[in-house]
């Protein structure tokens, strides 16, 4: 059945900003979909609010709208573009929810837009627990007994107890109609259940709870299923979770294919999966089904089904080489699976089931260090911020590679350090799923704890526990064995890194490496081919293994290796993948053979289509050196690009160069010059530029002396940090001493940096290109929040909203001096602070920054592409002539037709609760906490800012109630904007102190009780009550007190965390408040329109031509 | 626990073209010879090992981890392990499954199956893919490549091998119908897998499993509603007696269903030739199109020979028009045949793949229903 001819244009919805649980896997799937649909000749209209995505590059759609993903904006886009169909199954839950909203408000019917991929009925059947349960329970699958978890609704403790007796303990209690899982819990016996059910019943406004049998500790599996409109169904991949039921699959170590099922049981899952996709009614496309299997009886429970492409499907695509999103898009427009070729073999069709001759392990990357008060227990609520995938010829090899891919020094297994806890302590610790559980198990095994006891504590399958034991056995054998090739090979076959072998043999990593090379021992590179070598693979998608035969093909063209950025984490996310992908595109076009090295399965960069060759490898020195060696054996290597993937590849630059690897562009020495404080200070001094005064303290006393010399407030941090880790602004001796006592270990080896903090300064972020002679200003961004809030967490505007041309000229001059002084060849990002008309250099990064995609989209100039070219010798003049850069002027030129672009950061606070169950604080500070970003585009700042807020929070109130609680030092600045809000017709609610001040300025204001005051004598509510009751539409709360880090029990914290719980937008600083007021004003008074990037670009082009 | 046998026992694998792979002993010690074939299924090693079609073949598992779920008492496809030798990369040290009774290693040792592990099975598979299936030897007795090669070259090739008599049942057996008996089926055991009669029994067929070499009289004595020819090992060109029996069955107008080897014999009975594939189809992910419905089924396959029949035209036979009903979407190999009488009624059909699955997907189970329908119609005709 060929493609449908009755549709010409298709609207694709992306997934918006990166948040926990919804990351760049949807950029990968959306990009694939857009590419396929355009190739098929459809007009593609795209809406996504996230500028850091590849899919929102103007070349991937005919009309790209970077607008909030809300029904209101979607309706505007539909009205303007009149698409025939809407494809919402590739943009995560966000896109699916948006599609449902458009169906429900009648927009789809009004404009005659057909929902393709999954019908509204299928979406609902997958979403609605009761409906889904009914579908599963009614499936008729010969030889299998699929069930949904048994449950009953109860209204009293007695009823609950009777139900639990029927279902058997443990049971899960889920109160009805509460937010964020409030009041839910697990009970193992009657006493616990009385307690949990009591809490649950009272938490429910209707005094109702669902009692469900618990599948905690059962084996957990997932299937990725694909169906076409002729009802052909294939299973793309099976995934087994190392961590059994109870831990969200995104937080689990997962393995593909399933390791501990016989064919009989696997086929039962397959049959049920196929029956379920049919019964739910996903007509075309992919879906993901999760199963729980009882480890002793094999009883099967179907947990859930997502009628859309998911994180697991991205993983499955990378794990098998079967591009799920691409195929899903093709079947959505009418093709059947047998009509679609398998890209990898070219000869065989996509209507088959991939078979693997390797093992894939995915490991989660957590960011608990960013939220020190957060509870680290892993639950069904996802908490990890990223993941790494590794491929090996066996589980042990893949696990070792996955753990070192996480790039967390604590992550790889430690065979040397003696376990510090007793067997009993370890067993108790591992019984609670948390991010250190794997290491608990390893330590317990090292202490000789029997596997059976570990199984009893964790319910991790005995096969996996034995694999961990195998690794330990190998390590023990190797540690005592002579340093022969045979023993080294044994270690390598089970995934031990050179560093791990070094620890066993008391050598340095470099010594092991040299020994290994001298023994002629190197990994081979195998191919991911979907078919276990049954057919020849056309796509060079490789992974390393210590095995016999390598499959890297020789080549003629010079190769450029691009090192990616590894697992997503806070501070290093999709933005860097964007730059790497752009480098691949630009260099392929420039005649190079592009070779991508990365280990993040969510990304576009690890799509085998992106580069000429893909190596799915950890980004460690050892692994990268082996890839370089393999490619040097295959043909000429022009160089390795390290400046586009963030800190991960940058950290490897010097060592790579020391090993004789050619680094393109900015050299490691220059990188070091910019990163090393003293050396960079000299660069600035020579250029006549100023940095805020600072000092390096080796003791607490010295820190105080330095602070006195500089004057408070000061910014303190450990001397070597990434992403603002451990940074704090302190305002007095007391908080400085507390910081040093609590947050650092100050020693002469680990000094603490004390910087002058520029209070109330404007922070400016600049991205530029430099080729050794000419500087091209990509863009100058003015932060909304003042200096002191991490640039990644701050909203910013481009062009700058308040800077005059003389400031921009000064910035240009400074950039030139820094670029020349450091020796940049490629991208340079510098952060400045403007304080009382003085320009200070805060830091310089000679690499792609987080803002590159935003700047590129705001100015219609592909900076990362240009940087890749410059790093390989092209000049800015040449790139201007080619048209890659503007022929005249640069990104700093203000054009009348260009948009006012605003970037806003998106925070993950609603994912983290403290140990006592409340939410973590939402204050911003010098430590970065955001996971993603959105962009607002319009002709004016107010509308763009409003769009950015709507895109990040889903809404911005234009009426209703604003609650205000302002710190004393902010009151002056806050009065005017609050007055404007009141004049715009919003009701102002405040606590007594703030209310008094506002009344003095003629603002009409109602007062409400603070939370610690409790309810009044007549039941008058507190602000917390009002928030929970949905009576507040916006919270303005700036922190009282001085320290922005430290003690979580500050005043206002409860308000802010309740705002998170109630999902109410919360502004925590006065600059944000001013911008917010401008935005609300714009929404009320101005016409808000949508406009495609292509249209903006055309306007810019026209203006530049004229 | 040591990470492996202590000390590990070296083993050697040599192919008839001289390629040699070194590894470690796995299963029984000794020597094993056969045709080297690779199987790509990620599950179902127990079913694979006990499939009689693997008689005289040394099976290379492309999935690296083998043995994880041990050995149970339910999943055997016949009374014993048939593979001549076994090649895997990472055998499991332990097993984990609620149905497992013992380890794979124990079972291999008990049944004297010689294996080799710690081999680059992917390199070996690519070798066979490029050069075709060939004879192989595994040894733990000698590590002398030349000596083992000499023995390998003395082995008979698979082409021309008649192996049916080595695997067929000695005596007739009856698998009773589940529930009400609707049909009686005579199933000729050419190396039958237990799941085939089981699937028929589930559909109300009483299955009389008859030894190869049974005559028409043996078949007719049962008064069958249909005749079934099973899968099995060896070269179909050597099975003239069975082909003759099949022709007589067709002469009598008895509905026929054949699987795998049975498909090849059906092809020969209808007048088509059979030929040896370069390296065969062995896996549980093979896409086959049913040309009547245009639907794709994912199938379990295990065959080294195939039928040579025209894909685009029907062929006249003494019993009616014969046509290719199913093709493999990977390489257009004939995967099914059907025979219709003058009135266009289906009277016999066969598939090259394994609708009984085990191991493998159940997509093609409908073929057993189709067999029932054909028998039902014939009864009323």
mmCIF file of N, CA and C in Angstrom, chain B residues 95-182:
data_model
loop_
_atom_site.group_PDB
_atom_site.id
_atom_site.type_symbol
_atom_site.label_atom_id
_atom_site.label_comp_id
_atom_site.label_asym_id
_atom_site.label_seq_id
_atom_site.Cartn_x
_atom_site.Cartn_y
_atom_site.Cartn_z
ATOM 1 N N UNK B 95 22.059 -20.382 35.767
ATOM 2 C CA UNK B 95 20.836 -20.229 34.986
ATOM 3 C C UNK B 95 19.775 -19.636 35.880
ATOM 4 N N UNK B 96 18.864 -18.945 35.244
ATOM 5 C CA UNK B 96 17.851 -18.256 36.024
ATOM 6 C C UNK B 96 16.523 -18.289 35.290
ATOM 7 N N UNK B 97 15.661 -19.137 35.721
ATOM 8 C CA UNK B 97 14.291 -19.181 35.197
ATOM 9 C C UNK B 97 13.499 -20.115 36.086
ATOM 10 N N UNK B 98 12.250 -19.729 36.340
ATOM 11 C CA UNK B 98 11.457 -20.520 37.273
ATOM 12 C C UNK B 98 11.140 -21.917 36.739
ATOM 13 N N UNK B 99 11.297 -22.136 35.453
ATOM 14 C CA UNK B 99 11.008 -23.468 34.921
ATOM 15 C C UNK B 99 12.264 -24.326 34.745
ATOM 16 N N UNK B 100 13.435 -23.720 34.910
ATOM 17 C CA UNK B 100 14.677 -24.444 34.650
ATOM 18 C C UNK B 100 14.892 -25.558 35.657
ATOM 19 N N UNK B 101 15.428 -26.684 35.174
ATOM 20 C CA UNK B 101 15.710 -27.824 36.058
ATOM 21 C C UNK B 101 17.212 -28.081 36.184
ATOM 22 N N UNK B 102 17.956 -27.734 35.158
ATOM 23 C CA UNK B 102 19.404 -27.965 35.190
ATOM 24 C C UNK B 102 20.044 -26.993 34.207
ATOM 25 N N UNK B 103 21.366 -27.017 34.189
ATOM 26 C CA UNK B 103 22.040 -26.067 33.309
ATOM 27 C C UNK B 103 22.175 -26.650 31.913
ATOM 28 N N UNK B 104 22.367 -25.769 30.950
ATOM 29 C CA UNK B 104 22.596 -26.193 29.572
ATOM 30 C C UNK B 104 23.860 -27.040 29.495
ATOM 31 N N UNK B 105 24.886 -26.605 30.211
ATOM 32 C CA UNK B 105 26.153 -27.341 30.174
ATOM 33 C C UNK B 105 25.953 -28.789 30.623
ATOM 34 N N UNK B 106 25.210 -28.935 31.717
ATOM 35 C CA UNK B 106 24.943 -30.304 32.208
ATOM 36 C C UNK B 106 24.266 -31.137 31.135
ATOM 37 N N UNK B 107 23.284 -30.525 30.466
ATOM 38 C CA UNK B 107 22.521 -31.269 29.465
ATOM 39 C C UNK B 107 23.416 -31.649 28.276
ATOM 40 N N UNK B 108 24.257 -30.724 27.859
ATOM 41 C CA UNK B 108 25.158 -31.012 26.744
ATOM 42 C C UNK B 108 26.118 -32.139 27.117
ATOM 43 N N UNK B 109 26.616 -32.065 28.349
ATOM 44 C CA UNK B 109 27.547 -33.104 28.796
ATOM 45 C C UNK B 109 26.845 -34.450 28.863
ATOM 46 N N UNK B 110 25.643 -34.428 29.436
ATOM 47 C CA UNK B 110 24.877 -35.669 29.588
ATOM 48 C C UNK B 110 24.631 -36.326 28.227
ATOM 49 N N UNK B 111 24.327 -35.504 27.237
ATOM 50 C CA UNK B 111 24.010 -36.054 25.921
ATOM 51 C C UNK B 111 25.243 -36.128 25.008
ATOM 52 N N UNK B 112 26.393 -35.816 25.579
ATOM 53 C CA UNK B 112 27.637 -35.970 24.832
ATOM 54 C C UNK B 112 27.796 -35.026 23.654
ATOM 55 N N UNK B 113 27.250 -33.829 23.781
ATOM 56 C CA UNK B 113 27.348 -32.870 22.683
ATOM 57 C C UNK B 113 28.590 -32.004 22.885
ATOM 58 N N UNK B 114 29.477 -32.062 21.907
ATOM 59 C CA UNK B 114 30.720 -31.312 21.995
ATOM 60 C C UNK B 114 30.476 -29.881 21.525
ATOM 61 N N UNK B 115 30.969 -28.941 22.306
ATOM 62 C CA UNK B 115 30.810 -27.537 21.917
ATOM 63 C C UNK B 115 32.106 -26.783 22.096
ATOM 64 N N UNK B 116 32.073 -25.559 21.602
ATOM 65 C CA UNK B 116 33.222 -24.677 21.777
ATOM 66 C C UNK B 116 32.663 -23.294 22.093
ATOM 67 N N UNK B 117 33.325 -22.592 23.021
ATOM 68 C CA UNK B 117 32.863 -21.259 23.357
ATOM 69 C C UNK B 117 34.027 -20.274 23.293
ATOM 70 N N UNK B 118 33.712 -18.999 23.594
ATOM 71 C CA UNK B 118 34.740 -17.961 23.568
ATOM 72 C C UNK B 118 35.307 -17.799 22.152
ATOM 73 N N UNK B 119 34.428 -17.976 21.176
ATOM 74 C CA UNK B 119 34.803 -17.845 19.770
ATOM 75 C C UNK B 119 34.162 -16.566 19.244
ATOM 76 N N UNK B 120 34.811 -15.881 18.323
ATOM 77 C CA UNK B 120 34.182 -14.728 17.678
ATOM 78 C C UNK B 120 33.143 -15.255 16.701
ATOM 79 N N UNK B 121 31.947 -15.500 17.253
ATOM 80 C CA UNK B 121 30.879 -16.113 16.460
ATOM 81 C C UNK B 121 30.434 -15.211 15.321
ATOM 82 N N UNK B 122 30.608 -13.889 15.508
ATOM 83 C CA UNK B 122 30.212 -12.986 14.431
ATOM 84 C C UNK B 122 31.180 -13.117 13.249
ATOM 85 N N UNK B 123 32.464 -13.227 13.551
ATOM 86 C CA UNK B 123 33.449 -13.400 12.481
ATOM 87 C C UNK B 123 33.167 -14.706 11.738
ATOM 88 N N UNK B 124 32.846 -15.740 12.494
ATOM 89 C CA UNK B 124 32.539 -17.037 11.908
ATOM 90 C C UNK B 124 31.291 -16.955 11.029
ATOM 91 N N UNK B 125 30.278 -16.244 11.528
ATOM 92 C CA UNK B 125 29.042 -16.081 10.771
ATOM 93 C C UNK B 125 29.294 -15.327 9.463
ATOM 94 N N UNK B 126 30.064 -14.270 9.546
ATOM 95 C CA UNK B 126 30.352 -13.498 8.330
ATOM 96 C C UNK B 126 31.111 -14.360 7.326
ATOM 97 N N UNK B 127 31.980 -15.185 7.847
ATOM 98 C CA UNK B 127 32.742 -16.087 6.988
ATOM 99 C C UNK B 127 31.785 -17.001 6.220
ATOM 100 N N UNK B 128 30.828 -17.573 6.936
ATOM 101 C CA UNK B 128 29.882 -18.495 6.304
ATOM 102 C C UNK B 128 28.938 -17.755 5.362
ATOM 103 N N UNK B 129 28.585 -16.517 5.754
ATOM 104 C CA UNK B 129 27.713 -15.731 4.894
ATOM 105 C C UNK B 129 28.395 -15.478 3.546
ATOM 106 N N UNK B 130 29.674 -15.167 3.605
ATOM 107 C CA UNK B 130 30.377 -14.834 2.366
ATOM 108 C C UNK B 130 30.732 -16.084 1.558
ATOM 109 N N UNK B 131 31.073 -17.158 2.249
ATOM 110 C CA UNK B 131 31.563 -18.341 1.522
ATOM 111 C C UNK B 131 30.590 -19.493 1.486
ATOM 112 N N UNK B 132 29.486 -19.367 2.220
ATOM 113 C CA UNK B 132 28.491 -20.428 2.187
ATOM 114 C C UNK B 132 28.710 -21.445 3.298
ATOM 115 N N UNK B 133 27.629 -22.199 3.557
ATOM 116 C CA UNK B 133 27.720 -23.245 4.584
ATOM 117 C C UNK B 133 28.757 -24.267 4.141
ATOM 118 N N UNK B 134 29.485 -24.811 5.090
ATOM 119 C CA UNK B 134 30.520 -25.790 4.732
ATOM 120 C C UNK B 134 30.750 -26.728 5.909
ATOM 121 N N UNK B 135 31.552 -27.750 5.662
ATOM 122 C CA UNK B 135 31.829 -28.718 6.720
ATOM 123 C C UNK B 135 32.755 -28.107 7.772
ATOM 124 N N UNK B 136 32.625 -28.617 8.978
ATOM 125 C CA UNK B 136 33.379 -28.058 10.099
ATOM 126 C C UNK B 136 33.716 -29.165 11.093
ATOM 127 N N UNK B 137 34.757 -28.943 11.823
ATOM 128 C CA UNK B 137 35.077 -29.848 12.919
ATOM 129 C C UNK B 137 35.404 -29.055 14.180
ATOM 130 N N UNK B 138 35.005 -29.601 15.318
ATOM 131 C CA UNK B 138 35.358 -29.008 16.611
ATOM 132 C C UNK B 138 36.117 -30.071 17.387
ATOM 133 N N UNK B 139 37.137 -29.660 18.073
ATOM 134 C CA UNK B 139 37.872 -30.664 18.841
ATOM 135 C C UNK B 139 38.434 -30.085 20.131
ATOM 136 N N UNK B 140 38.344 -30.923 21.151
ATOM 137 C CA UNK B 140 39.097 -30.621 22.365
ATOM 138 C C UNK B 140 40.253 -31.615 22.492
ATOM 139 N N UNK B 141 40.307 -32.559 21.562
ATOM 140 C CA UNK B 141 41.355 -33.579 21.603
ATOM 141 C C UNK B 141 42.643 -33.093 20.956
ATOM 142 N N UNK B 142 42.478 -32.390 19.849
ATOM 143 C CA UNK B 142 43.667 -31.916 19.165
ATOM 144 C C UNK B 142 43.574 -30.413 18.936
ATOM 145 N N UNK B 143 44.692 -29.758 18.997
ATOM 146 C CA UNK B 143 44.739 -28.336 18.661
ATOM 147 C C UNK B 143 45.552 -28.149 17.383
ATOM 148 N N UNK B 144 45.737 -29.248 16.662
ATOM 149 C CA UNK B 144 46.494 -29.225 15.417
ATOM 150 C C UNK B 144 45.510 -28.965 14.269
ATOM 151 N N UNK B 145 45.618 -27.783 13.691
ATOM 152 C CA UNK B 145 44.638 -27.379 12.677
ATOM 153 C C UNK B 145 44.657 -28.310 11.472
ATOM 154 N N UNK B 146 45.852 -28.679 11.019
ATOM 155 C CA UNK B 146 45.964 -29.520 9.823
ATOM 156 C C UNK B 146 45.326 -30.883 10.067
ATOM 157 N N UNK B 147 45.567 -31.422 11.256
ATOM 158 C CA UNK B 147 45.028 -32.747 11.574
ATOM 159 C C UNK B 147 43.506 -32.705 11.598
ATOM 160 N N UNK B 148 42.970 -31.655 12.195
ATOM 161 C CA UNK B 148 41.509 -31.561 12.279
ATOM 162 C C UNK B 148 40.919 -31.312 10.891
ATOM 163 N N UNK B 149 41.601 -30.494 10.101
ATOM 164 C CA UNK B 149 41.115 -30.194 8.740
ATOM 165 C C UNK B 149 41.010 -31.482 7.927
ATOM 166 N N UNK B 150 42.017 -32.320 8.085
ATOM 167 C CA UNK B 150 42.003 -33.580 7.338
ATOM 168 C C UNK B 150 40.751 -34.389 7.672
ATOM 169 N N UNK B 151 40.407 -34.418 8.970
ATOM 170 C CA UNK B 151 39.196 -35.146 9.382
ATOM 171 C C UNK B 151 37.937 -34.478 8.824
ATOM 172 N N UNK B 152 37.951 -33.138 8.824
ATOM 173 C CA UNK B 152 36.781 -32.407 8.316
ATOM 174 C C UNK B 152 36.548 -32.781 6.857
ATOM 175 N N UNK B 153 37.619 -32.835 6.090
ATOM 176 C CA UNK B 153 37.488 -33.094 4.658
ATOM 177 C C UNK B 153 37.033 -34.529 4.381
ATOM 178 N N UNK B 154 37.168 -35.372 5.362
ATOM 179 C CA UNK B 154 36.709 -36.751 5.171
ATOM 180 C C UNK B 154 35.203 -36.902 5.423
ATOM 181 N N UNK B 155 34.568 -35.842 5.957
ATOM 182 C CA UNK B 155 33.135 -35.930 6.264
ATOM 183 C C UNK B 155 32.320 -35.826 4.974
ATOM 184 N N UNK B 156 31.179 -36.520 4.929
ATOM 185 C CA UNK B 156 30.320 -36.383 3.735
ATOM 186 C C UNK B 156 29.666 -35.004 3.709
ATOM 187 N N UNK B 157 29.461 -34.447 2.533
ATOM 188 C CA UNK B 157 28.787 -33.148 2.443
ATOM 189 C C UNK B 157 27.288 -33.278 2.676
ATOM 190 N N UNK B 158 26.638 -32.136 2.936
ATOM 191 C CA UNK B 158 25.195 -32.158 3.205
ATOM 192 C C UNK B 158 24.411 -32.412 1.918
ATOM 193 N N UNK B 159 24.885 -31.835 0.804
ATOM 194 C CA UNK B 159 24.189 -32.077 -0.459
ATOM 195 C C UNK B 159 24.260 -33.576 -0.746
ATOM 196 N N UNK B 160 23.117 -34.167 -1.013
ATOM 197 C CA UNK B 160 23.085 -35.597 -1.291
ATOM 198 C C UNK B 160 22.907 -36.457 -0.051
ATOM 199 N N UNK B 161 22.785 -35.834 1.105
ATOM 200 C CA UNK B 161 22.666 -36.621 2.340
ATOM 201 C C UNK B 161 21.218 -37.012 2.606
ATOM 202 N N UNK B 162 21.010 -38.296 2.852
ATOM 203 C CA UNK B 162 19.686 -38.753 3.267
ATOM 204 C C UNK B 162 19.747 -39.038 4.761
ATOM 205 N N UNK B 163 19.116 -38.152 5.527
ATOM 206 C CA UNK B 163 19.242 -38.257 6.990
ATOM 207 C C UNK B 163 17.928 -38.605 7.662
ATOM 208 N N UNK B 164 16.885 -38.665 6.869
ATOM 209 C CA UNK B 164 15.565 -38.873 7.456
ATOM 210 C C UNK B 164 15.520 -40.142 8.291
ATOM 211 N N UNK B 165 16.109 -41.209 7.757
ATOM 212 C CA UNK B 165 16.045 -42.482 8.474
ATOM 213 C C UNK B 165 16.751 -42.395 9.828
ATOM 214 N N UNK B 166 17.676 -41.461 9.958
ATOM 215 C CA UNK B 166 18.411 -41.350 11.221
ATOM 216 C C UNK B 166 17.606 -40.662 12.321
ATOM 217 N N UNK B 167 16.593 -39.905 11.913
ATOM 218 C CA UNK B 167 15.875 -39.122 12.930
ATOM 219 C C UNK B 167 14.426 -39.565 13.146
ATOM 220 N N UNK B 168 13.883 -40.317 12.194
ATOM 221 C CA UNK B 168 12.451 -40.610 12.265
ATOM 222 C C UNK B 168 12.142 -41.567 13.414
ATOM 223 N N UNK B 169 10.894 -41.552 13.807
ATOM 224 C CA UNK B 169 10.457 -42.403 14.921
ATOM 225 C C UNK B 169 10.492 -43.873 14.499
ATOM 226 N N UNK B 170 10.751 -44.734 15.462
ATOM 227 C CA UNK B 170 10.822 -46.161 15.145
ATOM 228 C C UNK B 170 9.427 -46.742 14.965
ATOM 229 N N UNK B 171 8.509 -46.241 15.788
ATOM 230 C CA UNK B 171 7.153 -46.798 15.741
ATOM 231 C C UNK B 171 6.143 -45.677 15.639
ATOM 232 N N UNK B 172 4.972 -46.022 15.156
ATOM 233 C CA UNK B 172 3.920 -45.011 15.039
ATOM 234 C C UNK B 172 3.473 -44.578 16.433
ATOM 235 N N UNK B 173 3.134 -43.296 16.539
ATOM 236 C CA UNK B 173 2.637 -42.782 17.811
ATOM 237 C C UNK B 173 1.410 -41.934 17.542
ATOM 238 N N UNK B 174 0.558 -41.855 18.541
ATOM 239 C CA UNK B 174 -0.657 -41.060 18.355
ATOM 240 C C UNK B 174 -0.662 -39.896 19.348
ATOM 241 N N UNK B 175 -0.879 -38.717 18.814
ATOM 242 C CA UNK B 175 -1.072 -37.548 19.674
ATOM 243 C C UNK B 175 -2.563 -37.247 19.644
ATOM 244 N N UNK B 176 -3.250 -37.451 20.770
ATOM 245 C CA UNK B 176 -4.710 -37.292 20.758
ATOM 246 C C UNK B 176 -5.144 -35.841 20.561
ATOM 247 N N UNK B 177 -6.313 -35.705 19.980
ATOM 248 C CA UNK B 177 -6.873 -34.364 19.796
ATOM 249 C C UNK B 177 -7.207 -33.771 21.153
ATOM 250 N N UNK B 178 -7.061 -32.462 21.268
ATOM 251 C CA UNK B 178 -7.513 -31.793 22.494
ATOM 252 C C UNK B 178 -8.984 -31.462 22.308
ATOM 253 N N UNK B 179 -9.777 -31.849 23.257
ATOM 254 C CA UNK B 179 -11.208 -31.641 23.128
ATOM 255 C C UNK B 179 -11.778 -32.649 22.138
ATOM 256 N N UNK B 180 -12.789 -32.227 21.460
ATOM 257 C CA UNK B 180 -13.474 -33.122 20.539
ATOM 258 C C UNK B 180 -12.587 -33.426 19.333
ATOM 259 N N UNK B 181 -12.551 -34.713 18.923
ATOM 260 C CA UNK B 181 -11.754 -35.060 17.747
ATOM 261 C C UNK B 181 -12.515 -34.675 16.488
ATOM 262 N N UNK B 182 -11.917 -33.797 15.697
ATOM 263 C CA UNK B 182 -12.587 -33.366 14.464
ATOM 264 C C UNK B 182 -11.977 -34.025 13.239
#
